[in-house]
CSV table of C-alpha atoms in Angstrom, one decimal:
chain,number,residue,atom,x,y,z
L,194,MET,CA,49.6,161.1,123.5
L,195,ALA,CA,48.3,163.6,126.0
L,196,GLY,CA,51.5,163.3,128.0
L,197,CYS,CA,53.5,164.6,125.0
L,198,MET,CA,51.5,167.8,124.7
L,199,ASN,CA,52.2,170.9,126.8
L,200,THR,CA,50.3,173.7,128.3
L,201,HIS,CA,50.7,176.2,125.4
L,202,THR,CA,48.4,174.4,123.0
L,203,THR,CA,45.1,175.9,121.9
L,204,GLN,CA,43.1,173.1,123.4
L,205,ALA,CA,43.2,172.8,127.2
L,206,LEU,CA,44.2,169.3,128.4
L,207,ALA,CA,42.1,169.6,131.6
L,208,PRO,CA,39.1,171.7,132.7
L,209,ALA,CA,39.9,175.1,134.2
L,210,PRO,CA,40.0,175.4,138.0
L,211,PRO,CA,37.1,176.9,139.9
L,212,GLU,CA,36.7,180.7,140.2
L,213,GLU,CA,37.9,180.7,143.8
L,214,SER,CA,41.4,179.4,143.8
L,215,PHE,CA,42.9,177.3,146.6
L,216,SER,CA,44.8,180.2,148.1
L,217,LYS,CA,41.6,182.4,148.4
L,218,ILE,CA,39.7,179.4,150.1
L,219,ALA,CA,42.4,178.5,152.5
L,220,TYR,CA,43.1,181.9,153.7
L,221,SER,CA,39.8,183.5,153.7
L,222,THR,CA,39.0,182.9,157.4
L,223,ASN,CA,39.4,185.7,159.8
L,224,ILE,CA,42.5,184.8,161.9
L,225,GLN,CA,43.4,187.4,164.4
L,226,PRO,CA,47.1,188.0,164.8
L,227,HIS,CA,48.5,187.6,168.3
L,228,THR,CA,48.6,191.0,169.9
L,229,THR,CA,50.3,192.1,173.1
L,230,LYS,CA,49.2,195.2,175.0
L,231,MET,CA,51.6,198.0,174.9
L,232,LEU,CA,51.5,201.5,175.9
L,233,LEU,CA,51.2,203.5,172.6
L,234,PRO,CA,51.4,207.2,172.1
L,235,ALA,CA,48.0,208.8,171.5
L,236,LYS,CA,48.8,209.5,167.8
L,237,ILE,CA,49.5,205.9,166.9
L,238,GLU,CA,46.5,203.6,166.8
L,239,PRO,CA,46.7,199.9,166.9
L,240,ALA,CA,46.0,198.0,163.6
L,241,ALA,CA,42.3,197.7,162.7
L,242,SER,CA,40.7,194.3,162.9
L,243,ALA,CA,40.2,194.3,159.1
L,244,ASP,CA,44.0,194.4,158.6
L,245,ILE,CA,44.8,190.8,158.9
L,246,ILE,CA,48.1,189.3,158.1
L,247,LYS,CA,47.5,186.6,155.5
L,248,ALA,CA,50.0,184.0,154.4
L,249,SER,CA,50.2,184.0,150.6
L,250,LEU,CA,51.8,181.7,148.2
L,251,SER,CA,53.6,184.2,145.9
L,252,LYS,CA,54.0,183.3,142.3
L,253,GLU,CA,56.7,185.8,141.9
L,254,THR,CA,60.2,184.3,141.8
L,255,LYS,CA,63.5,186.1,142.2
L,256,ALA,CA,65.3,186.7,139.0
L,257,LYS,CA,68.1,184.2,139.2
L,258,LYS,CA,71.3,185.0,137.3
L,259,CYS,CA,72.7,182.3,135.1
L,260,LYS,CA,75.9,180.7,136.1
L,261,VAL,CA,78.9,181.1,133.8
L,262,ASN,CA,79.0,177.4,132.9
L,263,HIS,CA,75.3,177.5,131.9
L,264,ARG,CA,75.9,180.2,129.4
L,265,PHE,CA,78.0,177.9,127.1
L,266,ASP,CA,76.4,175.1,125.1
L,267,ARG,CA,78.8,172.1,125.8
L,268,LYS,CA,76.7,169.5,124.0
L,269,ALA,CA,78.4,170.0,120.6
L,270,LEU,CA,81.4,171.7,119.2
L,271,ILE,CA,79.2,173.7,116.9
L,272,ALA,CA,75.5,173.6,116.3
L,273,TYR,CA,72.9,175.3,114.1
L,274,GLN,CA,69.3,175.7,115.5
L,275,TRP,CA,66.2,176.6,113.6
L,276,ASP,CA,62.7,176.5,115.0
L,277,ARG,CA,62.8,173.3,117.2
L,278,SER,CA,65.4,171.5,115.1
L,279,ARG,CA,69.2,171.4,115.7
L,280,LEU,CA,72.1,170.0,113.8
L,281,GLY,CA,75.3,169.6,115.7
L,282,ILE,CA,78.9,168.4,115.2
L,283,ASP,CA,81.0,167.1,118.1
L,284,ILE,CA,84.5,165.9,117.9
L,285,ASP,CA,86.0,163.8,120.7
L,286,GLY,CA,89.7,163.1,121.4
L,287,VAL,CA,91.3,165.8,119.3
L,288,GLY,CA,95.1,165.5,119.5
L,289,VAL,CA,98.0,166.8,117.4
L,290,ASP,CA,100.7,164.1,116.5
L,291,TRP,CA,104.4,165.0,116.2
L,292,ASP,CA,104.0,164.9,112.4
L,293,GLY,CA,101.6,167.8,112.6
L,294,PHE,CA,98.5,165.7,111.8
L,295,SER,CA,95.5,165.8,114.0
L,296,GLU,CA,93.9,162.7,115.3
L,297,PHE,CA,90.2,162.3,116.2
L,298,GLU,CA,88.8,159.5,118.2
L,299,ALA,CA,85.3,160.1,117.2
L,300,VAL,CA,83.2,162.6,115.2
L,301,LYS,CA,79.5,162.8,116.0
L,302,ILE,CA,76.9,164.5,113.8
L,303,GLU,CA,73.5,164.9,115.6
L,304,TYR,CA,70.2,166.0,114.4
L,305,ARG,CA,67.6,166.8,117.1
L,306,LEU,CA,63.9,167.6,116.7
L,307,LYS,CA,62.4,168.9,120.0
L,308,PHE,CA,58.8,168.3,120.4
L,309,SER,CA,58.2,170.8,123.2
L,310,PRO,CA,58.4,174.5,122.3
L,311,GLU,CA,59.4,175.4,125.9
L,312,LYS,CA,63.0,176.0,126.6
L,313,THR,CA,64.8,174.4,129.6
L,314,LYS,CA,66.5,176.5,132.3
L,315,ARG,CA,69.9,176.1,130.6
L,316,GLU,CA,68.5,176.9,127.1
L,317,LYS,CA,67.1,180.2,128.6
L,318,CYS,CA,70.5,181.1,129.8
L,319,LEU,CA,72.0,181.0,126.3
L,320,TYR,CA,72.2,184.0,124.0
L,321,PRO,CA,69.3,183.8,121.6
L,322,SER,CA,71.1,182.9,118.4
L,323,LYS,CA,70.9,180.3,115.7
L,324,TRP,CA,74.6,179.3,116.1
L,325,GLN,CA,75.2,177.4,119.3
L,326,GLY,CA,77.6,174.8,120.5
L,327,LEU,CA,80.8,175.6,122.3
L,328,ILE,CA,82.1,177.7,119.5
L,329,GLY,CA,78.8,179.5,118.7
L,330,SER,CA,77.8,180.2,122.3
L,331,GLY,CA,81.5,181.3,123.1
L,332,TYR,CA,81.3,183.7,120.3
L,333,ASN,CA,77.9,184.9,121.4
L,334,GLU,CA,78.9,185.4,124.9
L,335,PHE,CA,82.3,187.0,124.5
L,336,PHE,CA,81.6,189.2,121.4
L,337,ILE,CA,77.9,189.7,120.8
L,338,ARG,CA,76.2,190.0,124.2
L,339,GLN,CA,76.2,193.7,125.3
L,340,GLU,CA,74.7,193.6,128.8
L,341,ASN,CA,75.1,191.1,131.7
L,342,THR,CA,78.3,189.7,130.0
L,343,VAL,CA,80.5,186.9,131.0
L,344,TRP,CA,83.4,189.4,131.5
L,345,GLU,CA,81.3,191.2,134.1
L,346,GLU,CA,80.7,187.9,136.0
L,347,LEU,CA,84.4,187.0,135.8
L,348,LYS,CA,85.3,190.5,137.3
L,349,ASP,CA,82.8,190.0,140.1
L,350,MET,CA,84.2,186.5,140.8
L,351,LYS,CA,87.7,187.9,140.9
L,352,LYS,CA,86.6,190.7,143.3
L,353,ASP,CA,84.9,188.1,145.6
L,354,LEU,CA,88.0,185.9,145.5
L,355,LYS,CA,90.2,188.8,146.5
L,356,LYS,CA,87.9,189.7,149.4
L,357,LYS,CA,87.9,186.2,150.6
L,358,ILE,CA,91.7,186.0,150.4
L,359,ASN,CA,92.1,189.3,152.2
L,360,ASN,CA,89.7,188.3,154.9
L,361,TYR,CA,91.5,184.9,155.3
L,362,PHE,CA,95.0,186.5,155.9
């Protein structure tokens, strides 16, 4: 059962790490950087021995932009989400016959209850709305989102393509 729980619960699943973290212990030794003797002007002094270049494992990550295809929820035609539950409808094989009637190969109604409250990378790319699916996320992206829109992404892609074509010829 412990494998199903996540790190955002009130009870910790494991004891806390010691006060001195791994990065402090590993890089606390005084390692002198390689220096070469150079003739320096009188005003510039060499770096003091206390200023040591340390290797660090940075927890900061670059803010990655979501790709255009990750902004659309393609798992259902239309879906409604509340809390961690989702009800989605998907239709496969839509075709219009000569008589004007549509034909469906399959209709799928799906209910999903997600146990983990954390969102996946793709779910973080979606506009925060209760209506999702291809129709819902498409509406959210093209009509509701005000900044960092799909239209801006498509314009940037068009400019990049024009530059590549001009450079090619």
